[in-house]
Coordinates of C-alpha atoms and ligand atoms in Angstrom, one line a residue:
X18 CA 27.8 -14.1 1.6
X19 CA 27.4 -10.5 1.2
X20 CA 29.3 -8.0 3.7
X21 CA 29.7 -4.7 3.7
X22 CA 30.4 -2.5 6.2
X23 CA 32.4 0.8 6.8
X24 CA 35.1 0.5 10.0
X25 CA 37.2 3.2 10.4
X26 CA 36.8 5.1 7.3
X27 CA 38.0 1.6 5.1
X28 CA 34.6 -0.4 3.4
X29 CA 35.3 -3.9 4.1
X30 CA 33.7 -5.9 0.9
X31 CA 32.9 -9.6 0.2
X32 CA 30.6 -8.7 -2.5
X33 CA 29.5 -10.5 -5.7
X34 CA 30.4 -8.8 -8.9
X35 CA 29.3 -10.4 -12.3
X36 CA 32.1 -8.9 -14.6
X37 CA 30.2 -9.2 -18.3
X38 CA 33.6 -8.7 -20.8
X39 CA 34.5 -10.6 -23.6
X40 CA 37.9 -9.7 -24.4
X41 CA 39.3 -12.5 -22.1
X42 CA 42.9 -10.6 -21.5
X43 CA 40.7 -7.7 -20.3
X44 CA 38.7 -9.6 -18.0
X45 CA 41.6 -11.5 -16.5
X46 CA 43.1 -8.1 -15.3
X47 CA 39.6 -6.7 -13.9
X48 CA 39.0 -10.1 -12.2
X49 CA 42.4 -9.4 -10.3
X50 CA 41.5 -6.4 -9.1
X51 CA 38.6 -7.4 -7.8
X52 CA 39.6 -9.9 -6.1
X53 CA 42.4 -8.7 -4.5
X54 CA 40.4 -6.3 -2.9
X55 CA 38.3 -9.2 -1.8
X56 CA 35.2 -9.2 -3.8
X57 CA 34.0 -12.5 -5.0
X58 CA 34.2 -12.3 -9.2
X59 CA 32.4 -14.1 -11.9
X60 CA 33.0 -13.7 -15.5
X61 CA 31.2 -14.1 -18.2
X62 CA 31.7 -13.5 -21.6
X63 CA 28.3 -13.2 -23.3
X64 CA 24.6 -11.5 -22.6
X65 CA 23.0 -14.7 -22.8
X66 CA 25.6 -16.1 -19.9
X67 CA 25.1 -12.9 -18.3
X68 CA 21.1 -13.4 -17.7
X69 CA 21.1 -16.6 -16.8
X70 CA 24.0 -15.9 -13.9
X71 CA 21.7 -12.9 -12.7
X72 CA 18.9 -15.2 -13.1
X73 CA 20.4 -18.0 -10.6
X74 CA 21.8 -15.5 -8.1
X75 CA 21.6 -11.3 -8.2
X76 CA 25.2 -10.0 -8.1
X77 CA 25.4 -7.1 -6.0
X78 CA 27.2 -5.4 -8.8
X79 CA 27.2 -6.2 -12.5
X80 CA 30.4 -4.7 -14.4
X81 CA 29.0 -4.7 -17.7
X82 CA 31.1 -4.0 -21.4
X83 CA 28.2 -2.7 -23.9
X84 CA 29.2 -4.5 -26.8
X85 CA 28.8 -8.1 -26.4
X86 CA 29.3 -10.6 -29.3
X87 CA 25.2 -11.8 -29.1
X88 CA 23.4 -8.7 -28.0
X89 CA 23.6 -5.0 -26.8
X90 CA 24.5 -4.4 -23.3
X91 CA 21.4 -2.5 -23.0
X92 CA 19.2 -5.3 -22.6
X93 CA 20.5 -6.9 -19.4
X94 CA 20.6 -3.6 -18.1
X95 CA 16.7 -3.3 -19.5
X96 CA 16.5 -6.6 -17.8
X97 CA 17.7 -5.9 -14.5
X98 CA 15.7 -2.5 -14.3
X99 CA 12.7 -4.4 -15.4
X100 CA 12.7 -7.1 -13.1
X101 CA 13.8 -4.5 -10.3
X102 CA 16.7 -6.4 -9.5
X103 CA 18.4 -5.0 -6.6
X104 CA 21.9 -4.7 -8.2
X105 CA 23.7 -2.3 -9.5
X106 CA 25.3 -1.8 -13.3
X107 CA 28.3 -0.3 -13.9
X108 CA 29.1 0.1 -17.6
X109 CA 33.0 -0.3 -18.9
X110 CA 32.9 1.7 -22.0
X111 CA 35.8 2.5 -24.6
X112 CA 36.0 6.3 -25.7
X113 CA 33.7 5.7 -28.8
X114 CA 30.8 4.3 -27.0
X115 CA 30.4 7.3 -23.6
X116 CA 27.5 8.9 -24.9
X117 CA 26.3 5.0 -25.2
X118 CA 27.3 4.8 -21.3
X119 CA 25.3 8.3 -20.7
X120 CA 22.4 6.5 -22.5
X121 CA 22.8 3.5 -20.5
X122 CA 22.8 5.6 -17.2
X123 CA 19.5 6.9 -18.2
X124 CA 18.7 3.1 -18.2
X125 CA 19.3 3.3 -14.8
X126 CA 23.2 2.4 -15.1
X127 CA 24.7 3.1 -11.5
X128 CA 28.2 4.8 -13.2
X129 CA 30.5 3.9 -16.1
X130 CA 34.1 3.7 -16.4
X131 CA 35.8 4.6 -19.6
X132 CA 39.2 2.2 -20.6
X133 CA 41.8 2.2 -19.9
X134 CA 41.1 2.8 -16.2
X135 CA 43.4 1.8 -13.1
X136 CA 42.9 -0.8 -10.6
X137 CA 41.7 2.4 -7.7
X138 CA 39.4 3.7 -10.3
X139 CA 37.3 0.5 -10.9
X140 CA 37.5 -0.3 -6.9
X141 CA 36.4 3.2 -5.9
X142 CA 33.4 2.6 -8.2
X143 CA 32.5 -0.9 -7.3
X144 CA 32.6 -0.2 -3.5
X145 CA 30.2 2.9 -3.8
X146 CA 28.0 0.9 -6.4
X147 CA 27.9 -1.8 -3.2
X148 CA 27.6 0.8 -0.2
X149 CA 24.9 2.8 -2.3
X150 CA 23.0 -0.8 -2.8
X151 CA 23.6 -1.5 1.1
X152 CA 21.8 1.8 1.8
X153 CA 19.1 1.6 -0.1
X154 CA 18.0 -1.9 0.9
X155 CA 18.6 -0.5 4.7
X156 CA 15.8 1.8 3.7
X157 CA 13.6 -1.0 1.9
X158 CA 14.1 -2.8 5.0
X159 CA 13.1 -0.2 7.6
X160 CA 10.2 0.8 5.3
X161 CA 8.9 -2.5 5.0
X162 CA 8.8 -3.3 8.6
X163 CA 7.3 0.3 9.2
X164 CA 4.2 -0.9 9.0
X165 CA 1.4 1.4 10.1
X166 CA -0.6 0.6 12.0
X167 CA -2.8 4.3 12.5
X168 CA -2.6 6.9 9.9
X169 CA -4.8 10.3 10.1
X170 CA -8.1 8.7 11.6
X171 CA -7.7 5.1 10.8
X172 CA -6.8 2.3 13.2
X173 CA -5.5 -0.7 11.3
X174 CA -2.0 -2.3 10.6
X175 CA -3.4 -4.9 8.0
X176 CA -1.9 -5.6 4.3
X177 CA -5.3 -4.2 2.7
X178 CA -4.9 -1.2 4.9
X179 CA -1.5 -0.8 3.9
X180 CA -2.3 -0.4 0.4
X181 CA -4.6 2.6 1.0
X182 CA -2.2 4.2 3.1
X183 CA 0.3 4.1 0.4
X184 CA -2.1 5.6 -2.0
X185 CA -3.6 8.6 -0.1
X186 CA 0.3 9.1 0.0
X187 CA 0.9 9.2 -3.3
X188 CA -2.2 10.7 -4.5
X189 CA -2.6 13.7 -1.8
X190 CA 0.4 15.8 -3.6
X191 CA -2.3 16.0 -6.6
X192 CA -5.0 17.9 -7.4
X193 CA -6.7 15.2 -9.4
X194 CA -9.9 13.5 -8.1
X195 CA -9.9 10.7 -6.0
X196 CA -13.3 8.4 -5.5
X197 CA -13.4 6.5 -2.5
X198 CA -16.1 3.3 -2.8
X199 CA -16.7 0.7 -0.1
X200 CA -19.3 -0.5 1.6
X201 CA -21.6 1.2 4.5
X202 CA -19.1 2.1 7.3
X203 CA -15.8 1.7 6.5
X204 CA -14.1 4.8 6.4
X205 CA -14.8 6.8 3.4
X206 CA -15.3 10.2 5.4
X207 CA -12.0 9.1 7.3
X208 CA -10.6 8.5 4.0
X209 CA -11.3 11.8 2.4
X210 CA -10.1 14.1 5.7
X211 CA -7.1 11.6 5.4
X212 CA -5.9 12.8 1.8
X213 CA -7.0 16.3 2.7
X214 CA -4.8 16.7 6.0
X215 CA -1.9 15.0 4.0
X216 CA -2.3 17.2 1.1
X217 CA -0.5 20.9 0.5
X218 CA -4.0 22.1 1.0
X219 CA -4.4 21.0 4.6
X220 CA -4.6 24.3 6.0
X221 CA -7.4 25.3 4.0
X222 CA -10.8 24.2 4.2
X223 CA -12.1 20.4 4.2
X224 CA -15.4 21.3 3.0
X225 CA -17.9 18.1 3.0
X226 CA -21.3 17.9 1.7
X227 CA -23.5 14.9 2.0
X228 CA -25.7 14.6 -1.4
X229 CA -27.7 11.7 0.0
X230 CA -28.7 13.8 3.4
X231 CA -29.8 16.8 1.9
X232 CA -33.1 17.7 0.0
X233 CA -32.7 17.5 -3.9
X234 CA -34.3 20.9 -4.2
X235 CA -31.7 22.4 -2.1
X236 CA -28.2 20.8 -3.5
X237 CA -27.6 22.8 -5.9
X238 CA -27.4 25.6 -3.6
X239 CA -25.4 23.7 -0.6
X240 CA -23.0 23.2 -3.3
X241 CA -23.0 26.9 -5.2
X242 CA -24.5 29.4 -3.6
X243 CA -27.8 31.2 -4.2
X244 CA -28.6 35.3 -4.5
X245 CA -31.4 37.3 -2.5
X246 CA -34.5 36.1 -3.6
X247 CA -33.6 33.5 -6.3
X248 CA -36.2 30.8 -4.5
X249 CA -38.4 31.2 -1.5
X250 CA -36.8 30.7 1.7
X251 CA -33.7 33.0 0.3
X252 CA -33.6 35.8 1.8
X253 CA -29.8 36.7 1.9
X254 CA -27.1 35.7 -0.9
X255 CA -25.8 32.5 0.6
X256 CA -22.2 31.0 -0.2
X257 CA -21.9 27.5 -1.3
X258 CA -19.5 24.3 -0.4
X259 CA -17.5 25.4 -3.4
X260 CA -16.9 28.6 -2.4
X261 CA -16.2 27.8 1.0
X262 CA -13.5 25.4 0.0
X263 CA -11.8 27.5 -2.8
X264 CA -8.1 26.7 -2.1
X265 CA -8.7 23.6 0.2
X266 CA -10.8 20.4 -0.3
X267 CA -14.4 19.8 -1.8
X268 CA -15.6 16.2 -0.9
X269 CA -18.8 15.1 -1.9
X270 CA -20.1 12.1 0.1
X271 CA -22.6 10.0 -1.3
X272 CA -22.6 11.4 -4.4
X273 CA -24.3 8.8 -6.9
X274 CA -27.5 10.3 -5.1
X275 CA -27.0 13.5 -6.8
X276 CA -30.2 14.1 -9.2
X277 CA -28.9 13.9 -12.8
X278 CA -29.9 17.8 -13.8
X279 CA -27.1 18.6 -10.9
X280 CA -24.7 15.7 -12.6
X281 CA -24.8 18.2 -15.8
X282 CA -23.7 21.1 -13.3
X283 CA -20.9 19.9 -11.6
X284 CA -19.7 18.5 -15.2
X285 CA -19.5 22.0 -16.2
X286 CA -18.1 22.7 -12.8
X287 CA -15.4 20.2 -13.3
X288 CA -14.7 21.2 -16.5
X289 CA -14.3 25.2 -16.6
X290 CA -13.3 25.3 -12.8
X291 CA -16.5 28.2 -12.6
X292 CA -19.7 27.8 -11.6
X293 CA -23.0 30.5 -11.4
X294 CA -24.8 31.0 -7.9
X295 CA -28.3 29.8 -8.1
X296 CA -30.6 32.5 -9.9
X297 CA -27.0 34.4 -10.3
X298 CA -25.0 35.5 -13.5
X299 CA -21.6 36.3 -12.5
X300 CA -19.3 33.2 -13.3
X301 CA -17.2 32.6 -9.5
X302 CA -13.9 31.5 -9.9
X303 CA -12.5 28.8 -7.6
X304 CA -9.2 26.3 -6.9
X305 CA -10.5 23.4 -5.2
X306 CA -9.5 19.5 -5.2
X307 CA -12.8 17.0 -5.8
X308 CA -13.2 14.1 -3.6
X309 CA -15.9 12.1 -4.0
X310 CA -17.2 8.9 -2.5
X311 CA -19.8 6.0 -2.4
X312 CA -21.2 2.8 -0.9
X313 CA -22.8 2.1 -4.4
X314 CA -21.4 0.2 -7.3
X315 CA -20.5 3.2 -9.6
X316 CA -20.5 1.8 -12.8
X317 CA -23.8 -0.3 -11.9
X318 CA -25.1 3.3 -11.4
X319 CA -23.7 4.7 -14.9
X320 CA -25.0 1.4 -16.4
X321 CA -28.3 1.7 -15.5
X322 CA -28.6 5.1 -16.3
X323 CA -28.5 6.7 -12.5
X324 CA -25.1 8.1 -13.2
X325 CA -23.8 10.1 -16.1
X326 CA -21.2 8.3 -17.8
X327 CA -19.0 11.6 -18.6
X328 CA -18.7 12.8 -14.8
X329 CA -17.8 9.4 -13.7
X330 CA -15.1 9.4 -15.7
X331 CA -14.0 12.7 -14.6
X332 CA -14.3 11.7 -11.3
X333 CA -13.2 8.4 -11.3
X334 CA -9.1 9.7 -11.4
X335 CA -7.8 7.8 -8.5
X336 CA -10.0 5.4 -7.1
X337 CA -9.9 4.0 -3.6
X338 CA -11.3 1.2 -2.5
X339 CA -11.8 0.4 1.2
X340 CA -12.1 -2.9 1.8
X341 CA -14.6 -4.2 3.9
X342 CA -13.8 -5.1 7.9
X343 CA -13.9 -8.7 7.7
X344 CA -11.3 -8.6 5.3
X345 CA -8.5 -7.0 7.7
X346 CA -7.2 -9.3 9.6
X347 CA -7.0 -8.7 12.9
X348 CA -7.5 -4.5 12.7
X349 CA -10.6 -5.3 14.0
X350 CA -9.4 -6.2 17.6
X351 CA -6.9 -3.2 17.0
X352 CA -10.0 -0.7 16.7
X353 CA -12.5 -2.6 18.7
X354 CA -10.0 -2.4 21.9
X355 CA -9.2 1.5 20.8
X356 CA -13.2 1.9 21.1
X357 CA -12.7 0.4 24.8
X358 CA -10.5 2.4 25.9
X359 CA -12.2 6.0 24.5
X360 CA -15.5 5.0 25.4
X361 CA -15.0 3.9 29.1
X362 CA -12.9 7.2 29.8
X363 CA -15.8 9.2 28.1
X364 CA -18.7 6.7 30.0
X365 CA -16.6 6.5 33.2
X366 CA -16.3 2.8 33.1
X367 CA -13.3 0.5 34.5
X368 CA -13.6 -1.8 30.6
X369 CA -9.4 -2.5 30.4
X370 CA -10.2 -6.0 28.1
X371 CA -12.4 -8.5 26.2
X372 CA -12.4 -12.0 27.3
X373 CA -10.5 -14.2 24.4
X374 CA -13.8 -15.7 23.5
X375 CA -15.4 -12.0 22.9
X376 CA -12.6 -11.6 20.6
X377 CA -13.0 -14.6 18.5
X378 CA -16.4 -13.6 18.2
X379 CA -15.3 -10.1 16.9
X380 CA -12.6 -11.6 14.6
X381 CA -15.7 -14.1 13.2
X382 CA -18.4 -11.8 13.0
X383 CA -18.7 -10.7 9.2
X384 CA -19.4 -7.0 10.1
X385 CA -21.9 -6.1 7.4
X386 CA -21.8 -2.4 9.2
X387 CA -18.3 -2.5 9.3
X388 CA -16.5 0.1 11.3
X389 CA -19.5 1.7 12.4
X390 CA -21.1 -1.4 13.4
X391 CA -18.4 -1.8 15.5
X392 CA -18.1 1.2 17.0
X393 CA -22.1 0.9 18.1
X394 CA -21.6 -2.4 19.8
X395 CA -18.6 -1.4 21.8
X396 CA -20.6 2.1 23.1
X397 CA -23.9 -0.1 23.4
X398 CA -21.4 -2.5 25.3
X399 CA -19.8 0.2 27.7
X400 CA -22.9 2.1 28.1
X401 CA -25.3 -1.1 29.4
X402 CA -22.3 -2.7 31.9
X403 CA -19.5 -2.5 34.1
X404 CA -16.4 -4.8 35.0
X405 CA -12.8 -4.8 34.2
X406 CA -13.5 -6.9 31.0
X407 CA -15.9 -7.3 28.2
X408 CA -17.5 -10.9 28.3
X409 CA -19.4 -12.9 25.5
X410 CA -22.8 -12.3 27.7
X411 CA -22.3 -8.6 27.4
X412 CA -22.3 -8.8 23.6
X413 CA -25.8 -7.1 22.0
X414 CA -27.6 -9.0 19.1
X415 CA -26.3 -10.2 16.3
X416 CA -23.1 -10.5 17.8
X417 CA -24.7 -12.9 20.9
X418 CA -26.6 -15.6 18.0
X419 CA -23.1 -15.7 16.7
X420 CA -21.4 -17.2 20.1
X421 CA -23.9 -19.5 20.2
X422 CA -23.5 -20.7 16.9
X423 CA -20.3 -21.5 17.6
X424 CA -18.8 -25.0 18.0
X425 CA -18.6 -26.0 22.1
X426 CA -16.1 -25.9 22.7
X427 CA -14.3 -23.6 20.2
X428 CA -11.1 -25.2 19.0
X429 CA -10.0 -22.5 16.9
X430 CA -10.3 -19.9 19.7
X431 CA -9.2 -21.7 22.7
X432 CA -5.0 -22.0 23.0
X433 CA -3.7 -25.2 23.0
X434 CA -3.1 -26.8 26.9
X435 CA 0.1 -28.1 27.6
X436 CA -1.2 -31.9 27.6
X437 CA -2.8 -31.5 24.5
X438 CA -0.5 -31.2 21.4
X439 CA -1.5 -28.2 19.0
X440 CA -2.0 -30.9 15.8
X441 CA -5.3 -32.6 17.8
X442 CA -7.0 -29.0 17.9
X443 CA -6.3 -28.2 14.6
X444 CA -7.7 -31.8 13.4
X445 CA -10.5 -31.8 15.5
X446 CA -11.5 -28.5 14.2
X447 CA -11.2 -29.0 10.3
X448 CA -12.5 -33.0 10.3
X449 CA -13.1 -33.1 6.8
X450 CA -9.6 -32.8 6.0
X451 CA -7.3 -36.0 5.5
X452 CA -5.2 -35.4 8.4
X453 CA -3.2 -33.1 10.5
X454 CA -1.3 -30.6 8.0
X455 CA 2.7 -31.0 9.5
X456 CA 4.1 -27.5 11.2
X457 CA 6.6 -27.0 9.3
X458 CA 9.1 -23.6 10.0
X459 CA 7.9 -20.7 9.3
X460 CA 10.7 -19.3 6.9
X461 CA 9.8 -22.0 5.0
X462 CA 6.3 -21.5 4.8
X463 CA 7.2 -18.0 3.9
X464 CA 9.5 -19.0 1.1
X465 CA 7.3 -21.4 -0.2
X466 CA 4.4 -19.2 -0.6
X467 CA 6.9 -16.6 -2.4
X468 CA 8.1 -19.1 -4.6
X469 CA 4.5 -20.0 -6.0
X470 CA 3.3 -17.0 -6.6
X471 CA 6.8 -16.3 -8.6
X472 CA 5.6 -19.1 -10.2
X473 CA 2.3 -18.4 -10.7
X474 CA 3.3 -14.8 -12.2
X475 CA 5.8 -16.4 -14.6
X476 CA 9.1 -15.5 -12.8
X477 CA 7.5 -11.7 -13.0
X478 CA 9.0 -11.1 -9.4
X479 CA 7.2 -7.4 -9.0
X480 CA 4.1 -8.7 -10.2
X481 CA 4.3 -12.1 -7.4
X482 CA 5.6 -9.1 -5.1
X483 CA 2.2 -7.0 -5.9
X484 CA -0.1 -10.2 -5.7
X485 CA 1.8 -10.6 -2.2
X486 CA 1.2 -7.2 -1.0
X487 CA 5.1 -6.4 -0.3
X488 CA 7.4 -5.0 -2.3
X489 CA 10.0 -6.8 -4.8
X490 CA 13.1 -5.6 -3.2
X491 CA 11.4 -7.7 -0.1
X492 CA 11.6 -10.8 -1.9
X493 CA 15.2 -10.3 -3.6
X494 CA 16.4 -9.5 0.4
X495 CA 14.8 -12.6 1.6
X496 CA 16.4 -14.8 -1.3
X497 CA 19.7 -13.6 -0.6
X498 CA 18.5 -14.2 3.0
X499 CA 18.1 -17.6 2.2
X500 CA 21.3 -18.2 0.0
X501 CA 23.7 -16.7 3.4
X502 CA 21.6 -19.5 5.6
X503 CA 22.1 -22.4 3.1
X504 CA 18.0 -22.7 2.8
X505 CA 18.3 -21.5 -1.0
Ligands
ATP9 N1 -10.0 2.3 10.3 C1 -10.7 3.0 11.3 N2 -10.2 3.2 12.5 C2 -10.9 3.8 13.4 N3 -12.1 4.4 13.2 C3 -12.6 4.2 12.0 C4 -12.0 3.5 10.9 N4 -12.8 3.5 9.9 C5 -13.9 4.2 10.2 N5 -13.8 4.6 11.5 C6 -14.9 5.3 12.2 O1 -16.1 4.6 11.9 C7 -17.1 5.5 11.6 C8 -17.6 5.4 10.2 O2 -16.6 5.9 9.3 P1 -17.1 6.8 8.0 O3 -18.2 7.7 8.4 O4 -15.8 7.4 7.5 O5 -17.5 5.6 7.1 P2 -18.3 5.7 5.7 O6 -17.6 4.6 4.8 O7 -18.3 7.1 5.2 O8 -19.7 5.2 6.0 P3 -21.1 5.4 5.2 O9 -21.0 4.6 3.9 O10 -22.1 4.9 6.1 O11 -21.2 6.9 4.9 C9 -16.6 6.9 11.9 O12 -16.9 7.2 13.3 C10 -15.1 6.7 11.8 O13 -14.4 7.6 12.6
MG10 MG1 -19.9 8.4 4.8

């Protein structure tokens, strides 16, 4: 079992370390050392040996000699970067072979040692190789459980949500163009103020312009100005969205509705980083970030000719997908009771609650407005009654034909009583299957579930970690997890 801890200055260790060295009078004096200062050692003598022991079970600390009689060193260290194996390599190297070592540090080798080194010398480097490791899987760990559940102006702690948290975080350092699809309602406006306000730029302007709400006449001058006189109706040089955002933020909503004469202008836009004020002919100058979003299918649009194929690929950088409400878990009850609560202290209503039956039906409903619908039947909710809590004969239509399309009584949504064993609901409920499906733990439920999709990605354990939606260092904690509490 791995231990490591620091008391009193001294890093108490019961590490694994897979020593990889093939001269066996070498190895028998390294293996001494090691264990002396109570690590737990394994030697092998040859690459091949060396895979398949960090295959079975990841050391926390491979000591690896570079020239090996079957292959190059390199490639378990390739290997073990690859796979993102949390363990760390440290490379014995003779004399002739450090700018090898260097190489192999660039590899992502933790250190090297050069022979011949002393007992304290190898020690020193294996406990900080282990303490480092320790560290970094703290901070795996913390991240992992950090799970968000707001960020900016989204309510949602779900593993979809997840995802685009983590990418507005990466992507709002850029300046390259991010295009934000999903359907009617769920958070594309919220999305764009979100990469803006986490972006260097959020102290300059968020500028938003709505190419669907605006008359097609008049876009091009929302978007870049127009000079005294260039159409009727202008009868002062106006300023456009671009200039108004220079240093901050452009986002243009809806923007497959933008004519395709426009399309050509915002390509040119795009591409010189100057535009002309309508019935202008000074070129203006600006440094602005493009966000740009839609409820359409955008390639449906460039495929049937709506869309000019060019622009959408120069917008389509970083694309964000928001996935529709039905599809996050239980974020709905999350937002719907965060509705509640704003709405009744705006309407000066006592709602602290929705009945559990009110909550099934928002958890069942299949939200094709999404957020927005949501937020409309909460306000229409508050707004029409009173009480403490929200009951199912409060709910507005469609959300009132769904209760009553439900089973009676609701097996799924009603807890289990104490006289009534959990297994008879869930049979009840799903009677085409062949039976009750046995609880079984939830660790091993867990584990299971992680081992097929390993399976099912070929042993690619960041790929099964990706499918999952957590990250492979998660899955290498929880198998060592398992190995310390026998369940391996
Ligand atoms: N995850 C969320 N948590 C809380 N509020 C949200 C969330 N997503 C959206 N909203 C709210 O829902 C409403 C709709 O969001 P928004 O206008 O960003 O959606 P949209 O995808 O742009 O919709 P449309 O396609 O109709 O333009 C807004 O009032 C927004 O504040
Ligand atoms: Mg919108």
């Amino acid at each position: 079992m791995y231990q490591c801890y620091i008391r009193d200055r001294k890093i108490i260790v019961n590490a694994k370390v897979l020593l990889v060295e093939d001269t066996p009078s070498l190895a028998r004096v390294y293996a001494e050392y090691l264990k002396k200062a109570a690590f737990t050692v394994k030697v092998v003598e040859t690459g091949a040996a060396a895979l398949e022991a960090i295959r079975e079970s990841a050391p926390q600390v491979v000591l690896l000699d570079l020239q090996l009689p079957d292959m190059n060193g390199m490639e378990i260290l390739k290997h073990v970067s690859g796979q993102q194996i949390p363990t760390a390599v440290v490379v014995i190297t003779a004399h002739a072979s450090v700018n090898l070592a260097v190489e192999a540090m660039r590899y992502g080798a933790y250190d090297f040692v050069v022979k011949p080194f002393t007992a304290d010398r190898l020690l020193v480097t294996v406990r900080n190789a282990v303490e480092r490791l320790r560290l970094a899987q703290l901070v795996d760990t913390f991240t992992d459980e950090l799970a968000r559940g707001k960020y900016h102006g989204f309510i949602g702690a779900s593993f979809p949500m997840q995802a685009v948290y983590r990418i507005i975080d990466s992507a709002a350092a850029s300046r390259a163009t991010v295009f934000i699809t999903g359907e009617s309602g769920t958070g594309k406006e919220v999305c764009a103020e979100a990469i803006h306000r986490q972006s260097p730029r959020k102290d300059k302007p968020f500028v938003a312009i709505n190419c669907g709400a605006i008359p097609k006449e008049l876009m091009e001058s929302e978007i870049f100005g127009h000079v005294k006189g260039s159409f009727t109706g202008a009868v002062a040089d106006r300023e456009g969205a671009a200039a108004r955002a220079d240093g901050g933020t452009l986002f243009l909503d809806e923007i497959c509705e933008m004519e395709l004469g426009l399309q050509t202008k915002l390509l040119r836009f795009i591409q010189t980083g100057t535009f002309q004020k309508v019935g202008g002919t000074r070129l203006e100058k600006v440094d602005l970030r493009i966000l740009c979003a839609t409820n359409r299918d955008p390639l449906r649009e460039v495929e049937d000719g709506r869309f000019r194929e060019d622009l959408y690929y120069r917008l389509h950088v970083i694309p964000v997908h928001l996935p529709p409400l039905r599809d996050r878990e239980d974020d709905v009850l999350d937002i719907a009771r965060q509705f509640l609560s704003d709405y009744a202290a705006e309407e000066g209503k006592g709602f602290r609650r929705f009945h559990p039956a009110v909550e099934q039906v928002l958890r069942d409903y299949h939200w094709p407005g999404n957020v927005r619908q949501l937020q409309n039947v909460i306000r229409n909710v508050v707004v029409l009654h009173d009480g403490e809590e929200v009951t199912a004969a409060m709910l507005p239509s469609p959300l009132n034909q769904h209760l009553a399309l439900q089973p009676q009584p609701s097996h799924r949504y009603q807890p289990a009583s104490i006289e009534e064993p959990v297994v008879a609901h869930v049979a009840d409920a799903y009677p085409v299957s062949p039976g009750p499906r046995p609880i079984r733990p939830l660790w091993l439920v867990e584990k299971e579930a992680i081992e097929e999709a390993i399976a099912a990605c070929d042993g690619n354990i960041p790929r099964a970690a990706a499918q999952l939606g957590i990250s492979a260092s998660t899955i290498y904690r929880k198998r060592m997890a398992w190995e310390a509490e026998g369940r391996a």
